[in-house]
């Protein structure tokens, strides 16, 4: 409005003075604030017009708006720190000539200062924000950062996209608006350890994104987010899925890129050091700052390391960093993401300059070197093969060991097959000892007892035999990640924070106030401690029978899903849950008979068997899953149909007075429990009849 008034005033003045049209245009150019093309200060709102007729505008405080042809954003990317909105009194910002970003610097809010770097990519049709939050206090503080966006049009439908690598993380919001265009906002990268949590109410035109940042005293942390539009939700989803984070972040200054916590930037850095890569040429950077560009003429990299000699083929190497001031150590990085540290046998690096001259650069003068990107080189490192990570920063791919890994634990000495191990963390933040994670999701503390690990390198140094001292290893990774725990997985949570994914096995003796009950462990639905002795527990059986008492056993046998058997002290048990317990022998016999009839030629027999299995109820699911693998394909399909019905039945909320609804306790004799197959009551002549109060038994 202010600019328009200046223009009108200029035109009126020109008319009053009798100035011609060309002179009036010149006067208007002087009076309208100009946006400089390079480094310098720009007035806010800063404006960029894209190829679709939209004008993207960045206002005081860095919030976003669109004007022009069907604008979607009313107020986008509004930032709050600890529920306080960001304010900026100076209506100017700095334009970074190298990156094209508008930089709004050092805006104070709630014991922090915020710098916002905003890039409007008019070819890509999106705005990229990097918000840098600095803790201005002398102590660590936790900051709640919130971003809020309002659209110009009502939202007809919206979905939150989850991270395909970390499914609990939100990465983007895709909203179809009544303006016949889709708003898409990306708040976290794929596989990021820290992510925003997105909140949206159906029918509302507002979305908020929240993240908790722990910032050390005097330090900075940064988050990045993208704001864009698309023709439809499908196109928006594909845009999010297709984003290559390495390309998205390549023009960000290294010092800023290191601070971003919600997108992965680790592929460009080793610690605080950036891996140097060339564009059209290879690059050798000297300690003086000089850079030699051309073609590196080395044929191989031979390293002497503390775990043995390693020779890396040149076609696998993408860069090298010299670390150390007085006795430099070379870190050689491969295209697979491996890092080998040691001393190169050769003391010079051969570089052919663009003029054709070959020069030998002393290794002692080299700071970094990097090769140009090769055709077919992966955009991101996946680390989906066995790895050894050293405390020194080395990271090597290895072949899977042949022998067992011996581990001392509170549950006894274990010999674990490498195929059952996801990872062993030797430098755990939670334990003073090692942390073992198995492929089924089990996690427990222990101590890998081997003094060294003899292995073969698999990728860069393929086939080389090396030996890693136990004390030098930070992490052994044999599988990319544990299996995702499904709802049907039995789980044993322990008081020391260990978690075992597996089922209890064997027979237990539960000493109640009146008798000793023999219980099949496979029929237990849940087991948890009660107040009193460490042996006092409450057991819920497959048919919802609940009994309490003291276990005669001091240890429980637990068969983990990955095939390991462990003995767990009862005193350490916090809670055991088994979503699919085994029914009693009588019910199991009925299930097996019904499964046999699912393959009958007569469709009436098949239908009757299917109905009978569904009527048994959800407790039949576990037995059906175990029997499924032994059946013919047509029977497996019918079992799958039954399992779907049982799953739906388990999710149903029981109606008042119906099956599963609260009922008045009924007196039940121990012999009646035995008849149901829930427990085995010893026949003792001196045991008087008693009453046990139980809830409803299965259908």
XYZ file of C-alpha atoms in Angstrom:
699
model
C 0.000 0.000 0.000
C 2.855 2.353 0.888
C 4.591 1.664 -2.439
C 1.364 2.206 -4.378
C 0.822 5.566 -2.647
C 4.369 6.617 -3.602
C 3.647 5.757 -7.215
C 0.364 7.699 -7.247
C 2.044 10.684 -5.597
C 4.765 10.612 -8.209
C 2.269 10.517 -11.078
C 0.268 13.431 -9.585
C 3.448 15.455 -9.129
C 4.497 14.736 -12.691
C 1.120 15.828 -14.040
C 1.153 19.015 -11.954
C 4.625 19.940 -13.141
C 3.898 19.148 -16.763
C 6.512 16.380 -16.886
C 6.333 13.979 -19.852
C 5.647 10.238 -19.740
C 9.323 9.212 -19.951
C 10.263 11.588 -17.141
C 7.358 10.237 -15.018
C 8.625 6.644 -15.483
C 12.082 7.707 -14.379
C 10.657 9.411 -11.306
C 8.629 6.260 -10.458
C 11.772 4.105 -10.641
C 13.484 6.412 -8.171
C 10.564 6.454 -5.718
C 9.831 2.661 -5.682
C 12.184 0.695 -3.361
C 14.457 -1.533 -5.463
C 15.492 -5.124 -4.719
C 19.252 -5.403 -5.287
C 20.501 -8.283 -7.454
C 23.526 -9.169 -5.367
C 24.899 -9.010 -1.816
C 23.342 -6.190 0.195
C 20.282 -5.096 2.107
C 16.769 -5.534 0.727
C 13.509 -4.040 1.900
C 10.729 -6.222 3.282
C 8.459 -7.615 2.044
C 10.970 -9.234 -0.286
C 9.310 -10.398 -3.501
C 10.078 -13.119 -6.055
C 7.805 -13.909 -8.997
C 7.790 -17.466 -10.338
C 6.841 -18.691 -13.805
C 3.200 -19.400 -12.900
C 2.251 -15.796 -12.143
C 2.597 -16.154 -8.360
C 4.493 -13.619 -6.268
C 6.226 -15.067 -3.195
C 6.618 -12.471 -0.422
C 8.754 -12.652 2.735
C 7.617 -10.255 5.487
C 9.075 -8.989 8.775
C 9.951 -11.975 10.960
C 10.313 -14.142 7.871
C 6.722 -15.306 7.436
C 5.549 -16.170 3.927
C 2.667 -15.029 1.746
C 1.646 -15.516 -1.891
C -0.119 -13.016 -4.132
C -1.239 -13.132 -7.745
C -2.578 -16.109 -9.656
C -4.528 -18.386 -7.234
C -2.301 -17.822 -4.147
C -2.329 -20.602 -1.552
C -0.426 -19.087 1.382
C -2.055 -16.488 3.609
C 0.560 -16.671 6.381
C 3.139 -19.426 6.096
C 6.142 -20.476 8.190
C 5.282 -18.261 11.184
C 7.768 -19.131 13.911
C 7.204 -19.293 17.693
C 9.765 -19.972 20.426
C 8.270 -21.241 23.691
C 4.856 -19.953 22.493
C 6.243 -16.470 21.765
C 5.957 -15.197 18.199
C 9.052 -13.945 16.450
C 9.192 -10.166 16.042
C 11.364 -7.953 13.837
C 11.270 -4.188 13.954
C 13.755 -3.479 11.155
C 11.956 -3.855 7.769
C 15.137 -4.990 6.003
C 17.103 -8.189 5.436
C 20.409 -9.221 3.902
C 20.624 -10.932 0.521
C 23.304 -13.640 0.282
C 24.705 -13.354 -3.243
C 26.198 -16.884 -3.213
C 23.070 -18.798 -2.171
C 20.288 -16.397 -3.183
C 18.884 -16.532 0.359
C 17.215 -13.670 2.178
C 18.798 -13.625 5.648
C 16.938 -12.127 8.613
C 19.570 -12.090 11.352
C 19.737 -12.204 15.154
C 16.084 -11.604 16.009
C 15.715 -11.870 19.831
C 12.994 -14.038 21.395
C 12.855 -15.736 24.840
C 16.568 -16.123 25.793
C 17.463 -16.976 22.199
C 18.224 -15.228 18.959
C 16.865 -16.537 15.661
C 18.331 -16.176 12.184
C 16.098 -17.166 9.270
C 17.619 -18.002 5.872
C 14.876 -18.045 3.202
C 15.428 -19.131 -0.388
C 12.605 -18.819 -2.944
C 13.347 -21.311 -5.710
C 11.215 -19.959 -8.557
C 12.149 -22.792 -10.938
C 11.291 -25.453 -8.358
C 8.302 -23.510 -7.058
C 9.090 -23.791 -3.341
C 10.455 -21.822 -0.396
C 13.286 -23.319 1.663
C 13.663 -22.097 5.230
C 16.613 -22.649 7.561
C 15.916 -21.393 11.088
C 19.014 -21.093 13.286
C 18.299 -20.799 17.019
C 21.100 -19.627 19.312
C 21.024 -20.133 23.083
C 22.125 -16.805 24.572
C 22.231 -18.167 28.140
C 25.173 -19.587 30.097
C 23.359 -22.880 30.667
C 21.775 -25.520 28.463
C 18.123 -24.876 27.690
C 15.279 -26.791 26.086
C 13.391 -24.829 23.447
C 9.936 -25.586 22.064
C 9.911 -24.407 18.452
C 6.599 -24.187 16.590
C 5.877 -23.341 12.952
C 2.388 -22.375 11.829
C 0.891 -22.032 8.344
C -2.527 -20.663 7.300
C -3.888 -21.190 3.784
C -6.040 -18.769 1.781
C -8.549 -21.517 1.012
C -10.328 -24.081 3.147
C -8.753 -27.526 3.289
C -10.999 -30.264 1.896
C -8.737 -33.131 2.952
C -5.230 -33.491 4.310
C -2.783 -36.266 5.152
C 0.434 -36.465 7.129
C 3.236 -38.369 5.372
C 5.394 -40.578 7.581
C 9.077 -41.322 7.176
C 9.578 -44.611 5.256
C 12.760 -45.236 7.290
C 11.475 -44.196 10.737
C 7.741 -44.768 10.505
C 6.934 -42.973 13.755
C 8.327 -39.698 12.325
C 6.232 -37.149 10.410
C 7.924 -35.667 7.356
C 5.287 -33.750 5.374
C 1.738 -32.382 5.260
C -0.250 -32.636 2.003
C -3.532 -30.661 1.872
C -6.077 -30.458 -0.973
C -7.736 -27.016 -0.787
C -10.998 -25.624 -2.104
C -8.860 -23.463 -4.379
C -8.319 -26.548 -6.601
C -4.656 -26.729 -5.699
C -2.660 -28.677 -3.110
C -0.426 -27.232 -0.397
C 2.580 -29.388 0.512
C 4.945 -28.676 3.407
C 7.989 -30.807 4.255
C 9.255 -30.500 7.818
C 11.741 -33.374 8.224
C 14.052 -35.461 6.090
C 13.959 -39.209 5.521
C 15.742 -41.113 8.270
C 16.342 -38.024 10.430
C 16.837 -38.718 14.154
C 14.917 -35.571 15.136
C 11.628 -34.711 13.480
C 8.751 -32.272 13.770
C 5.369 -33.466 15.031
C 2.534 -32.200 12.809
C -0.931 -31.276 14.065
C -3.970 -30.537 11.923
C -7.747 -30.525 12.556
C -10.005 -31.737 9.757
C -11.828 -28.845 8.126
C -9.335 -26.281 9.413
C -7.030 -24.292 7.128
C -4.135 -24.268 9.604
C -1.287 -26.701 10.316
C 1.303 -26.529 13.113
C 4.640 -28.288 13.387
C 6.415 -28.692 16.739
C 9.913 -29.820 17.667
C 11.869 -29.840 20.951
C 15.460 -28.606 20.702
C 18.071 -29.058 23.431
C 20.672 -26.331 22.887
C 23.942 -26.178 24.873
C 25.005 -22.873 26.408
C 26.051 -20.376 23.756
C 25.522 -22.872 20.903
C 23.283 -22.942 17.827
C 20.877 -25.534 16.394
C 19.138 -25.277 13.007
C 15.999 -26.766 11.437
C 15.012 -26.771 7.771
C 11.536 -26.865 6.191
C 10.049 -26.516 2.698
C 6.793 -24.891 1.552
C 5.305 -25.499 -1.892
C 2.145 -26.181 -3.911
C 1.113 -28.835 -6.437
C -1.746 -29.550 -8.815
C -3.039 -32.512 -6.764
C -2.162 -34.635 -3.687
C -0.594 -37.406 -5.786
C 1.830 -35.000 -7.429
C 2.631 -33.460 -4.029
C 3.376 -36.872 -2.520
C 5.678 -37.787 -5.419
C 7.491 -34.465 -5.006
C 8.249 -35.228 -1.345
C 9.341 -38.788 -2.154
C 11.617 -37.666 -4.992
C 13.552 -35.017 -3.077
C 17.281 -35.746 -2.964
C 18.500 -34.197 0.250
C 22.110 -34.012 -0.921
C 21.009 -31.835 -3.866
C 18.659 -29.804 -1.689
C 21.457 -28.925 0.741
C 24.475 -28.615 -1.550
C 24.380 -24.780 -1.717
C 23.989 -24.347 2.056
C 27.180 -23.073 3.741
C 28.947 -26.007 5.493
C 28.874 -24.267 8.893
C 25.075 -23.956 8.642
C 24.551 -27.435 7.169
C 26.262 -29.041 10.164
C 23.753 -27.438 12.528
C 20.608 -28.846 10.845
C 19.117 -31.592 13.027
C 15.923 -32.588 11.179
C 17.525 -33.525 7.838
C 20.406 -35.923 7.282
C 23.612 -34.128 6.405
C 26.075 -36.798 7.563
C 27.033 -37.861 4.026
C 28.921 -34.601 3.507
C 30.810 -34.600 6.805
C 33.176 -36.650 8.915
C 32.618 -35.133 12.328
C 33.038 -31.406 11.782
C 35.063 -31.839 8.586
C 33.360 -31.636 5.199
C 34.261 -34.116 2.467
C 35.654 -32.178 -0.507
C 34.181 -33.034 -3.939
C 34.951 -31.545 -7.324
C 32.476 -30.586 -10.043
C 34.222 -30.752 -13.440
C 37.676 -31.578 -11.978
C 39.244 -33.396 -9.059
C 40.428 -31.022 -6.308
C 43.435 -31.043 -3.973
C 43.210 -28.408 -1.219
C 46.418 -27.369 0.560
C 46.781 -26.259 4.162
C 47.549 -22.783 2.823
C 44.106 -22.625 1.199
C 45.377 -23.056 -2.382
C 43.435 -25.501 -4.555
C 44.825 -27.590 -7.419
C 42.158 -28.615 -9.953
C 42.656 -31.301 -12.546
C 42.875 -35.106 -12.415
C 44.309 -37.033 -9.459
C 46.633 -39.652 -10.964
C 46.961 -42.090 -8.051
C 46.404 -45.778 -8.905
C 45.653 -47.062 -5.368
C 45.670 -45.958 -1.741
C 47.793 -48.163 0.523
C 47.190 -47.502 4.217
C 48.968 -48.737 7.314
C 46.326 -48.962 10.068
C 46.362 -50.298 13.647
C 44.067 -53.137 12.534
C 46.259 -54.177 9.602
C 47.403 -53.008 6.135
C 44.616 -51.969 3.747
C 44.792 -51.283 0.015
C 41.887 -49.356 -1.522
C 41.313 -49.288 -5.312
C 41.179 -45.765 -6.663
C 37.755 -46.271 -8.281
C 36.295 -46.764 -4.780
C 37.835 -43.633 -3.230
C 35.914 -40.337 -3.326
C 37.991 -38.223 -0.951
C 40.655 -37.928 1.741
C 41.093 -35.693 4.777
C 44.340 -35.037 6.650
C 43.778 -34.846 10.416
C 46.319 -33.958 13.091
C 48.822 -31.121 13.317
C 52.181 -32.749 14.044
C 51.761 -36.365 12.878
C 48.893 -36.154 10.355
C 46.636 -39.179 9.910
C 44.789 -39.736 6.656
C 41.067 -40.538 6.558
C 40.209 -42.106 3.198
C 36.502 -42.105 2.268
C 35.002 -44.574 -0.226
C 31.884 -44.420 -2.401
C 30.163 -46.892 -0.028
C 30.559 -44.516 2.914
C 33.484 -46.413 4.454
C 36.201 -44.465 6.281
C 39.704 -45.926 6.668
C 42.167 -44.130 8.943
C 45.924 -44.607 8.928
C 49.110 -43.443 7.217
C 49.502 -43.610 3.459
C 52.643 -45.360 2.290
C 53.189 -42.803 -0.485
C 54.212 -39.339 0.739
C 52.979 -37.382 -2.294
C 49.781 -37.040 -4.346
C 50.085 -36.882 -8.139
C 47.836 -34.277 -9.800
C 47.576 -33.634 -13.539
C 46.621 -29.975 -13.995
C 44.318 -28.801 -16.792
C 47.453 -27.636 -18.636
C 48.669 -31.237 -18.808
C 51.491 -30.800 -16.305
C 51.738 -33.450 -13.563
C 52.870 -32.252 -10.148
C 53.631 -34.229 -6.993
C 52.013 -32.490 -4.021
C 53.611 -33.395 -0.644
C 51.091 -35.203 1.536
C 52.147 -33.080 4.523
C 50.881 -29.977 2.672
C 47.477 -31.461 1.773
C 44.420 -30.514 3.809
C 41.777 -32.387 1.772
C 41.355 -33.952 -1.636
C 38.224 -34.997 -3.488
C 37.292 -36.653 -6.737
C 34.643 -35.364 -9.112
C 31.347 -37.228 -8.891
C 31.380 -40.412 -10.952
C 28.494 -41.715 -13.122
C 26.205 -44.054 -11.191
C 27.429 -42.936 -7.778
C 24.778 -43.312 -5.089
C 23.088 -40.153 -3.813
C 22.992 -41.474 -0.228
C 24.863 -44.127 1.742
C 22.567 -46.903 2.921
C 24.783 -48.914 5.355
C 22.640 -52.023 4.844
C 25.571 -54.456 5.156
C 27.675 -55.554 8.161
C 29.806 -52.678 9.459
C 32.462 -52.030 12.081
C 32.574 -48.509 13.529
C 35.725 -47.644 15.442
C 36.165 -45.164 18.284
C 38.732 -43.413 16.055
C 36.030 -42.615 13.473
C 36.872 -45.409 11.023
C 33.900 -47.143 9.402
C 34.428 -50.356 7.427
C 32.198 -52.885 5.695
C 32.967 -56.462 6.735
C 31.870 -59.975 5.873
C 29.549 -61.671 8.347
C 31.661 -63.540 10.949
C 31.418 -67.332 10.877
C 31.743 -68.031 14.609
C 29.426 -67.255 17.505
C 29.779 -64.049 19.507
C 30.115 -64.750 23.229
C 28.339 -62.321 25.541
C 28.204 -62.273 29.350
C 24.828 -61.039 30.639
C 22.697 -61.006 33.795
C 20.899 -63.937 32.221
C 24.039 -66.032 31.936
C 26.693 -66.535 29.274
C 25.244 -66.492 25.747
C 26.660 -67.669 22.447
C 24.909 -65.586 19.815
C 24.937 -66.380 16.122
C 25.936 -63.259 14.148
C 22.770 -63.658 12.036
C 20.662 -63.042 15.176
C 22.554 -59.849 16.131
C 21.492 -56.474 14.767
C 24.216 -54.508 16.572
C 26.521 -54.402 19.581
C 27.187 -50.907 20.889
C 30.419 -50.780 22.890
C 30.134 -47.088 23.803
C 26.553 -47.008 25.090
C 25.125 -43.824 26.578
C 22.658 -45.814 28.712
C 24.976 -48.478 30.151
C 28.509 -48.574 31.454
C 28.816 -51.850 29.565
C 27.839 -52.976 26.082
C 24.341 -52.876 24.605
C 23.215 -55.805 22.465
C 20.350 -55.392 19.993
C 19.006 -58.500 18.271
C 17.273 -58.743 14.906
C 13.884 -59.371 16.550
C 14.045 -56.068 18.465
C 15.296 -57.476 21.782
C 17.697 -55.155 23.608
C 19.760 -55.897 26.705
C 22.997 -54.975 28.452
C 25.940 -57.350 28.364
C 29.646 -57.688 27.766
C 31.179 -59.058 24.564
C 34.039 -61.058 26.057
C 36.329 -61.492 23.024
C 39.577 -59.501 23.224
C 39.545 -58.958 19.457
C 37.386 -59.604 16.402
C 39.025 -61.240 13.386
C 37.118 -60.324 10.224
C 37.430 -59.805 6.481
C 36.758 -56.469 4.803
C 33.935 -56.652 2.265
C 33.806 -53.490 0.141
C 36.707 -51.064 -0.304
C 39.347 -53.469 1.011
C 37.588 -56.602 -0.211
C 38.956 -59.845 1.197
C 41.590 -58.228 3.426
C 41.958 -60.020 6.771
C 41.978 -57.560 9.694
C 41.789 -57.756 13.475
C 39.825 -55.208 15.530
C 40.701 -54.889 19.248
C 37.595 -54.955 21.462
C 38.677 -51.744 23.201
C 38.898 -49.857 19.879
C 35.444 -50.795 18.547
C 32.530 -48.387 19.057
C 29.854 -50.456 17.331
C 29.424 -53.718 15.433
C 26.461 -53.630 13.057
C 25.461 -56.922 11.442
C 21.947 -55.943 10.266
C 20.707 -52.530 9.077
C 17.976 -52.380 11.730
C 15.924 -54.742 13.923
C 12.637 -56.134 12.702
C 9.691 -53.838 13.259
C 7.771 -55.123 16.249
C 4.228 -56.071 15.259
C 1.181 -56.139 17.494
C 1.284 -59.919 17.780
C 4.849 -60.052 19.138
C 5.211 -61.306 22.743
C 7.250 -58.887 24.829
C 9.033 -59.114 28.172
C 9.897 -55.742 29.734
C 12.417 -55.823 32.586
C 13.075 -53.429 35.458
C 16.603 -52.682 34.192
C 15.138 -51.328 30.899
C 16.089 -54.447 28.941
C 13.440 -55.631 26.474
C 13.122 -59.221 25.229
C 10.885 -60.004 22.250
C 9.829 -63.593 22.721
C 7.442 -65.998 24.463
C 7.663 -67.643 27.862
C 8.065 -71.425 27.730
C 7.694 -74.419 30.041
C 5.479 -74.946 33.094
C 5.155 -72.637 36.074
C 3.972 -73.294 39.633
C 1.947 -70.466 41.127
C 1.455 -70.702 44.898
C -1.826 -68.964 45.691
C -3.357 -68.300 49.112
C -5.109 -71.666 48.970
C -3.219 -73.984 46.624
C -0.428 -74.477 44.076
C -1.523 -74.109 40.441
C 0.375 -75.624 37.520
C 0.291 -73.188 34.567
C 1.406 -73.724 30.978
C 3.566 -70.713 30.089
C 2.267 -70.728 26.510
C -1.257 -70.051 27.803
C -0.260 -66.875 29.670
C -1.623 -63.647 28.178
C 0.073 -61.333 30.661
C 2.202 -61.518 33.780
C 3.147 -58.619 36.010
C 4.449 -57.979 39.498
C 2.182 -57.109 42.391
C 3.093 -55.386 45.641
C 4.914 -57.628 48.056
C 7.725 -60.086 47.418
C 9.705 -59.991 44.175
C 8.147 -63.383 43.411
C 4.538 -62.108 43.768
C 2.803 -61.857 40.395
C -0.603 -61.595 38.785
C -1.178 -63.903 35.799
C -3.864 -63.462 33.144
C -4.523 -66.575 31.066
C -5.717 -67.013 27.503
C -9.397 -67.063 28.540
C -9.068 -63.910 30.714
C -8.867 -65.925 33.937
C -6.791 -63.879 36.423
C -4.928 -65.473 39.331
C -2.379 -64.043 41.776
C 0.256 -65.654 43.911
C 3.934 -66.349 44.296
C 5.961 -68.154 41.633
C 7.914 -71.161 42.836
C 10.460 -70.610 40.021
C 13.214 -68.030 40.413
C 13.795 -67.883 36.636
C 11.567 -67.796 33.559
C 12.505 -69.420 30.246
C 12.011 -67.018 27.329
C 12.355 -68.162 23.711
C 13.248 -65.072 21.669
C 11.834 -64.742 18.171
C 15.342 -64.772 16.676
C 15.945 -68.273 18.089
C 17.873 -67.453 21.286
C 16.725 -68.993 24.597
C 17.270 -66.937 27.744
C 16.713 -67.528 31.477
C 15.302 -64.390 33.098
C 15.236 -63.849 36.898
C 11.657 -63.348 38.090
C 12.876 -60.458 40.258
C 13.772 -58.493 37.094
C 10.406 -58.934 35.361
C 8.320 -55.779 35.072
C 5.635 -57.040 32.704
C 5.131 -59.784 30.144
C 2.512 -59.512 27.374
C 1.518 -62.153 24.837
C -1.184 -60.896 22.420
C -1.711 -64.406 20.988
C -1.494 -66.923 23.848
C -2.080 -70.612 23.231
C -5.514 -71.928 24.251
C -5.976 -75.053 26.335
C -5.446 -78.530 24.892
C -9.191 -79.073 24.508
C -9.667 -75.832 22.554
C -6.480 -76.428 20.564
C -7.869 -79.831 19.523
C -11.051 -78.125 18.289
C -8.969 -75.627 16.291
C -6.907 -78.371 14.639
C -10.049 -80.312 13.720
C -11.640 -77.190 12.222
C -8.474 -76.386 10.227
C -8.576 -79.930 8.842
C -12.150 -79.321 7.673
C -11.187 -76.080 5.868
C -9.829 -78.288 3.073
C -12.981 -80.405 2.739
C -14.583 -80.836 -0.684
C -18.041 -80.002 0.640
C -18.397 -76.199 0.861
C -20.897 -76.592 3.688
C -18.254 -78.342 5.804
C -15.732 -75.621 4.974
C -18.165 -72.840 5.897
C -19.096 -74.575 9.151
C -15.406 -74.937 10.062
C -14.708 -71.274 9.275
C -17.679 -70.136 11.362
C -16.579 -72.371 14.223
C -13.077 -70.869 14.234
C -14.450 -67.317 14.247
C -16.780 -68.210 17.126
C -13.858 -69.418 19.258
C -12.701 -65.797 19.280
C -9.403 -63.897 19.016
C -7.619 -66.383 21.282
C -7.559 -68.786 18.305
C -5.340 -66.430 16.247
C -2.004 -67.584 17.682
C -2.693 -71.277 17.054
C -3.957 -70.554 13.541
C -0.786 -68.657 12.646
C 1.338 -71.579 13.799
C -0.768 -74.135 11.883
C -0.926 -72.041 8.698
C 2.532 -72.878 7.309
C 1.733 -76.616 7.272
C -1.420 -76.248 5.140
C -2.121 -76.243 1.399
C -2.440 -72.874 -0.382
C -6.269 -72.985 -0.508
C -6.455 -73.730 3.235
C -3.931 -70.947 3.953
C -6.222 -68.495 2.133
C -9.177 -69.550 4.269
C -7.069 -69.247 7.447
C -6.106 -65.721 6.352
C -9.791 -64.883 5.952
C -10.509 -66.189 9.470
C -7.577 -64.198 10.905
C -8.957 -60.986 9.372
C -12.321 -61.626 10.997
C -10.671 -62.383 14.342
C -8.606 -59.196 14.093
C -11.749 -57.148 13.467
C -13.479 -58.945 16.322
C -10.617 -58.116 18.704
C -10.964 -54.404 17.886
C -14.707 -54.336 18.517
C -15.865 -52.490 21.618
C -18.181 -54.865 23.498
C -21.744 -53.609 23.844
C -23.245 -53.125 27.280
C -24.280 -56.464 28.679
C -22.747 -58.322 25.730
C -19.812 -60.642 25.545
C -16.843 -59.149 27.334
C -18.892 -56.579 29.215
C -18.505 -56.230 32.986
C -20.452 -58.855 34.913
C -20.986 -59.688 38.517
C -18.306 -62.009 39.864
C -19.401 -65.619 39.992
C -18.084 -68.256 42.352
C -15.935 -70.787 40.513
C -14.490 -73.949 42.010
C -10.823 -74.710 41.243
C -11.995 -77.929 39.559
C -14.049 -75.817 37.137
C -10.926 -73.861 36.160
C -9.186 -77.152 35.519
C -12.021 -78.292 33.254
C -11.577 -75.126 31.165
C -7.948 -76.095 30.658
C -6.705 -72.878 32.242
C -4.811 -74.471 35.110
C -4.015 -77.824 36.626
C -5.111 -78.078 40.270
C -3.157 -80.695 42.269
C -5.406 -83.298 43.928
C -4.619 -82.820 47.594
C -6.965 -84.494 50.116
C -6.462 -81.755 52.662
C -7.477 -78.907 50.354
C -10.904 -77.537 51.259
C -13.230 -76.208 48.498
C -12.739 -72.473 47.961
C -14.144 -69.839 45.635
C -12.057 -67.976 43.033
C -13.453 -64.783 41.525
C -12.855 -64.530 37.784
C -14.192 -62.451 34.910
C -15.938 -63.734 31.781
C -14.332 -66.648 29.974
C -13.762 -66.616 26.219
C -16.651 -66.967 23.817
